[in-house]
């Protein structure tokens, strides 16, 4: 998975296993202690299992984290995901994020970074509008019981979780 910034520079990137595809998009998963990197920075091990959803359409991607991670669901506002090959997906991270904590709190994050990068990277008006629309939609969708944010992701997480 390769997330880039609007100027094409490398952002977050990591490896995962393709778990399946359903009406919501393509799902990937990574076991606990899977490594990710921010740009050319140091490797960071994620302590818990995690699945990601790359919808066929939509200006977002979603990460679903196994307990005990405090953040249950973390959505990056991004350009629509593009599969450059069966083994690589890429998109442009557009700074805004929406998350749902395990206690149910839903938060919009990084509005300041989004405003700053609109100027720095000269986001076109349609990119700004789609980003805001996706963030508003996710803030509702994460809280109103709709899939894939209600329970379907748990079946993908269970593919990674080892029995005790």
PDB file of C-alpha atoms in Angstrom, residues 13-161:
ATOM      1  CA  UNK A  13       3.655   2.762   2.841  1.00  0.00           C
ATOM      2  CA  UNK A  14       3.376  -0.796   4.102  1.00  0.00           C
ATOM      3  CA  UNK A  15       2.792  -4.379   3.058  1.00  0.00           C
ATOM      4  CA  UNK A  16      -0.300  -6.443   3.766  1.00  0.00           C
ATOM      5  CA  UNK A  17      -2.086  -9.544   2.538  1.00  0.00           C
ATOM      6  CA  UNK A  18      -5.100  -9.306   0.276  1.00  0.00           C
ATOM      7  CA  UNK A  19      -7.933 -10.890   2.295  1.00  0.00           C
ATOM      8  CA  UNK A  20     -10.838 -10.610  -0.082  1.00  0.00           C
ATOM      9  CA  UNK A  21     -13.280  -8.480  -1.963  1.00  0.00           C
ATOM     10  CA  UNK A  22     -16.947  -7.766  -1.329  1.00  0.00           C
ATOM     11  CA  UNK A  23     -19.546  -5.150  -2.146  1.00  0.00           C
ATOM     12  CA  UNK A  24     -17.595  -2.577  -0.089  1.00  0.00           C
ATOM     13  CA  UNK A  25     -14.282  -2.968  -1.909  1.00  0.00           C
ATOM     14  CA  UNK A  26     -10.986  -4.768  -1.486  1.00  0.00           C
ATOM     15  CA  UNK A  27      -9.793  -5.763   1.984  1.00  0.00           C
ATOM     16  CA  UNK A  28      -6.189  -6.242   3.071  1.00  0.00           C
ATOM     17  CA  UNK A  29      -4.824  -7.316   6.422  1.00  0.00           C
ATOM     18  CA  UNK A  30      -1.664  -7.233   8.450  1.00  0.00           C
ATOM     19  CA  UNK A  31      -0.752  -9.135  11.610  1.00  0.00           C
ATOM     20  CA  UNK A  32       0.380  -7.503  14.824  1.00  0.00           C
ATOM     21  CA  UNK A  33       3.870  -6.005  14.608  1.00  0.00           C
ATOM     22  CA  UNK A  34       3.575  -5.418  10.846  1.00  0.00           C
ATOM     23  CA  UNK A  35       5.913  -2.630   9.767  1.00  0.00           C
ATOM     24  CA  UNK A  36       4.946   0.628   8.072  1.00  0.00           C
ATOM     25  CA  UNK A  37       7.014   3.653   7.136  1.00  0.00           C
ATOM     26  CA  UNK A  38       6.308   7.337   6.711  1.00  0.00           C
ATOM     27  CA  UNK A  39       8.254   8.443   3.666  1.00  0.00           C
ATOM     28  CA  UNK A  40      11.836   7.299   4.103  1.00  0.00           C
ATOM     29  CA  UNK A  41      11.528   7.426   7.892  1.00  0.00           C
ATOM     30  CA  UNK A  42      12.187   4.586  10.292  1.00  0.00           C
ATOM     31  CA  UNK A  43      10.112   1.436  10.349  1.00  0.00           C
ATOM     32  CA  UNK A  44       7.202   1.562  12.781  1.00  0.00           C
ATOM     33  CA  UNK A  45       5.681  -1.680  14.059  1.00  0.00           C
ATOM     34  CA  UNK A  46       1.908  -1.596  14.514  1.00  0.00           C
ATOM     35  CA  UNK A  47       1.194  -3.478  17.744  1.00  0.00           C
ATOM     36  CA  UNK A  48      -2.211  -4.899  16.781  1.00  0.00           C
ATOM     37  CA  UNK A  49      -3.858  -6.663  13.852  1.00  0.00           C
ATOM     38  CA  UNK A  50      -5.300  -4.312  11.282  1.00  0.00           C
ATOM     39  CA  UNK A  51      -7.421  -4.601   8.165  1.00  0.00           C
ATOM     40  CA  UNK A  52      -7.828  -1.950   5.515  1.00  0.00           C
ATOM     41  CA  UNK A  53     -10.643  -1.332   3.110  1.00  0.00           C
ATOM     42  CA  UNK A  54     -10.073   0.251  -0.276  1.00  0.00           C
ATOM     43  CA  UNK A  55     -13.514   1.105  -1.670  1.00  0.00           C
ATOM     44  CA  UNK A  56     -14.076   0.908  -5.424  1.00  0.00           C
ATOM     45  CA  UNK A  57     -15.310   4.467  -5.402  1.00  0.00           C
ATOM     46  CA  UNK A  58     -15.061   7.155  -2.796  1.00  0.00           C
ATOM     47  CA  UNK A  59     -12.483   9.592  -1.541  1.00  0.00           C
ATOM     48  CA  UNK A  60     -11.367   7.612   1.506  1.00  0.00           C
ATOM     49  CA  UNK A  61      -9.716   4.462   2.786  1.00  0.00           C
ATOM     50  CA  UNK A  62     -10.392   2.845   6.155  1.00  0.00           C
ATOM     51  CA  UNK A  63      -8.269   1.030   8.724  1.00  0.00           C
ATOM     52  CA  UNK A  64      -9.978  -1.231  11.252  1.00  0.00           C
ATOM     53  CA  UNK A  65      -7.892  -1.977  14.326  1.00  0.00           C
ATOM     54  CA  UNK A  66      -8.122  -4.984  16.619  1.00  0.00           C
ATOM     55  CA  UNK A  67      -8.579  -4.442  20.342  1.00  0.00           C
ATOM     56  CA  UNK A  68      -7.064  -3.143  22.499  1.00  0.00           C
ATOM     57  CA  UNK A  69      -6.150  -0.297  20.102  1.00  0.00           C
ATOM     58  CA  UNK A  70      -7.892   2.848  21.340  1.00  0.00           C
ATOM     59  CA  UNK A  71      -8.901   3.830  17.796  1.00  0.00           C
ATOM     60  CA  UNK A  72     -11.280   1.237  16.365  1.00  0.00           C
ATOM     61  CA  UNK A  73     -11.631   2.769  12.876  1.00  0.00           C
ATOM     62  CA  UNK A  74      -9.397   5.340  11.197  1.00  0.00           C
ATOM     63  CA  UNK A  75     -10.343   6.756   7.809  1.00  0.00           C
ATOM     64  CA  UNK A  76      -7.961   8.700   5.619  1.00  0.00           C
ATOM     65  CA  UNK A  77      -9.502  11.138   3.191  1.00  0.00           C
ATOM     66  CA  UNK A  78      -7.731  10.395  -0.079  1.00  0.00           C
ATOM     67  CA  UNK A  79      -8.148  10.350  -3.804  1.00  0.00           C
ATOM     68  CA  UNK A  80      -9.878   7.169  -4.979  1.00  0.00           C
ATOM     69  CA  UNK A  81      -7.612   4.138  -4.632  1.00  0.00           C
ATOM     70  CA  UNK A  82      -5.908   2.907  -7.802  1.00  0.00           C
ATOM     71  CA  UNK A  83      -4.647  -0.653  -8.141  1.00  0.00           C
ATOM     72  CA  UNK A  84      -1.475  -0.247 -10.219  1.00  0.00           C
ATOM     73  CA  UNK A  85      -1.093  -4.047 -10.223  1.00  0.00           C
ATOM     74  CA  UNK A  86      -2.827  -6.917  -8.394  1.00  0.00           C
ATOM     75  CA  UNK A  87      -0.248  -6.426  -5.618  1.00  0.00           C
ATOM     76  CA  UNK A  88      -0.092  -2.624  -5.273  1.00  0.00           C
ATOM     77  CA  UNK A  89      -2.641   0.011  -4.419  1.00  0.00           C
ATOM     78  CA  UNK A  90      -1.896   3.713  -4.302  1.00  0.00           C
ATOM     79  CA  UNK A  91      -3.733   6.938  -3.538  1.00  0.00           C
ATOM     80  CA  UNK A  92      -3.062  10.532  -2.498  1.00  0.00           C
ATOM     81  CA  UNK A  93      -3.566  11.297   1.185  1.00  0.00           C
ATOM     82  CA  UNK A  94      -5.473  14.573   1.456  1.00  0.00           C
ATOM     83  CA  UNK A  95      -4.785  15.194   5.134  1.00  0.00           C
ATOM     84  CA  UNK A  96      -8.262  15.090   6.647  1.00  0.00           C
ATOM     85  CA  UNK A  97      -9.007  12.041   8.776  1.00  0.00           C
ATOM     86  CA  UNK A  98     -12.099  10.748  10.522  1.00  0.00           C
ATOM     87  CA  UNK A  99     -11.842   8.223  13.320  1.00  0.00           C
ATOM     88  CA  UNK A 100     -14.021   6.350  15.752  1.00  0.00           C
ATOM     89  CA  UNK A 101     -12.532   5.543  19.117  1.00  0.00           C
ATOM     90  CA  UNK A 102     -13.408   2.274  20.778  1.00  0.00           C
ATOM     91  CA  UNK A 103     -15.676   4.206  23.196  1.00  0.00           C
ATOM     92  CA  UNK A 104     -17.757   5.454  20.217  1.00  0.00           C
ATOM     93  CA  UNK A 105     -16.363   9.003  20.000  1.00  0.00           C
ATOM     94  CA  UNK A 106     -16.167  10.149  16.362  1.00  0.00           C
ATOM     95  CA  UNK A 107     -13.607  12.825  15.521  1.00  0.00           C
ATOM     96  CA  UNK A 108     -12.605  14.884  12.487  1.00  0.00           C
ATOM     97  CA  UNK A 109      -8.827  15.300  12.525  1.00  0.00           C
ATOM     98  CA  UNK A 110      -6.178  17.460  10.842  1.00  0.00           C
ATOM     99  CA  UNK A 111      -8.358  20.291   9.563  1.00  0.00           C
ATOM    100  CA  UNK A 112      -5.391  22.635  10.068  1.00  0.00           C
ATOM    101  CA  UNK A 113      -3.107  20.464   7.927  1.00  0.00           C
ATOM    102  CA  UNK A 114      -5.822  20.251   5.252  1.00  0.00           C
ATOM    103  CA  UNK A 115      -6.108  24.063   5.166  1.00  0.00           C
ATOM    104  CA  UNK A 116      -2.326  24.474   5.035  1.00  0.00           C
ATOM    105  CA  UNK A 117      -1.904  21.924   2.245  1.00  0.00           C
ATOM    106  CA  UNK A 118      -4.687  23.460   0.151  1.00  0.00           C
ATOM    107  CA  UNK A 119      -2.311  26.390  -0.243  1.00  0.00           C
ATOM    108  CA  UNK A 120       1.028  24.525  -0.300  1.00  0.00           C
ATOM    109  CA  UNK A 121      -0.063  21.959  -2.911  1.00  0.00           C
ATOM    110  CA  UNK A 122      -2.656  24.153  -4.682  1.00  0.00           C
ATOM    111  CA  UNK A 123      -5.490  21.641  -4.318  1.00  0.00           C
ATOM    112  CA  UNK A 124      -8.037  22.253  -7.081  1.00  0.00           C
ATOM    113  CA  UNK A 125     -11.559  23.221  -5.987  1.00  0.00           C
ATOM    114  CA  UNK A 126     -12.969  19.779  -6.878  1.00  0.00           C
ATOM    115  CA  UNK A 127     -10.372  18.031  -4.664  1.00  0.00           C
ATOM    116  CA  UNK A 128     -11.254  20.320  -1.756  1.00  0.00           C
ATOM    117  CA  UNK A 129     -14.986  19.750  -2.292  1.00  0.00           C
ATOM    118  CA  UNK A 130     -14.664  15.947  -2.574  1.00  0.00           C
ATOM    119  CA  UNK A 131     -12.461  15.846   0.538  1.00  0.00           C
ATOM    120  CA  UNK A 132     -14.983  17.815   2.594  1.00  0.00           C
ATOM    121  CA  UNK A 133     -17.869  15.743   1.251  1.00  0.00           C
ATOM    122  CA  UNK A 134     -16.114  12.467   2.121  1.00  0.00           C
ATOM    123  CA  UNK A 135     -15.238  13.676   5.624  1.00  0.00           C
ATOM    124  CA  UNK A 136     -18.829  14.769   6.302  1.00  0.00           C
ATOM    125  CA  UNK A 137     -20.199  11.450   4.997  1.00  0.00           C
ATOM    126  CA  UNK A 138     -17.779   9.423   7.132  1.00  0.00           C
ATOM    127  CA  UNK A 139     -18.641  11.365  10.286  1.00  0.00           C
ATOM    128  CA  UNK A 140     -22.245  10.208   9.852  1.00  0.00           C
ATOM    129  CA  UNK A 141     -21.487   6.703   8.529  1.00  0.00           C
ATOM    130  CA  UNK A 142     -19.173   5.817  11.424  1.00  0.00           C
ATOM    131  CA  UNK A 143     -21.933   6.529  13.900  1.00  0.00           C
ATOM    132  CA  UNK A 144     -25.196   5.444  12.337  1.00  0.00           C
ATOM    133  CA  UNK A 145     -24.745   1.680  12.154  1.00  0.00           C
ATOM    134  CA  UNK A 146     -24.137   1.350   8.427  1.00  0.00           C
ATOM    135  CA  UNK A 147     -21.729  -1.085   6.910  1.00  0.00           C
ATOM    136  CA  UNK A 148     -18.889  -1.568   6.446  1.00  0.00           C
ATOM    137  CA  UNK A 149     -18.383   0.317   9.710  1.00  0.00           C
ATOM    138  CA  UNK A 150     -20.821  -1.624  11.912  1.00  0.00           C
ATOM    139  CA  UNK A 151     -19.658  -5.231  11.918  1.00  0.00           C
ATOM    140  CA  UNK A 152     -18.582  -6.609   8.516  1.00  0.00           C
ATOM    141  CA  UNK A 153     -14.958  -5.639   9.138  1.00  0.00           C
ATOM    142  CA  UNK A 154     -14.846  -8.017  12.111  1.00  0.00           C
ATOM    143  CA  UNK A 155     -14.967 -11.035   9.802  1.00  0.00           C
ATOM    144  CA  UNK A 156     -11.823  -9.760   8.078  1.00  0.00           C
ATOM    145  CA  UNK A 157     -10.102  -9.056  11.384  1.00  0.00           C
ATOM    146  CA  UNK A 158     -10.921 -12.583  12.512  1.00  0.00           C
ATOM    147  CA  UNK A 159      -8.852 -13.890   9.602  1.00  0.00           C
ATOM    148  CA  UNK A 160      -5.799 -12.377  11.320  1.00  0.00           C
ATOM    149  CA  UNK A 161      -6.566 -13.088  14.952  1.00  0.00           C
TER     150      UNK A 161
END
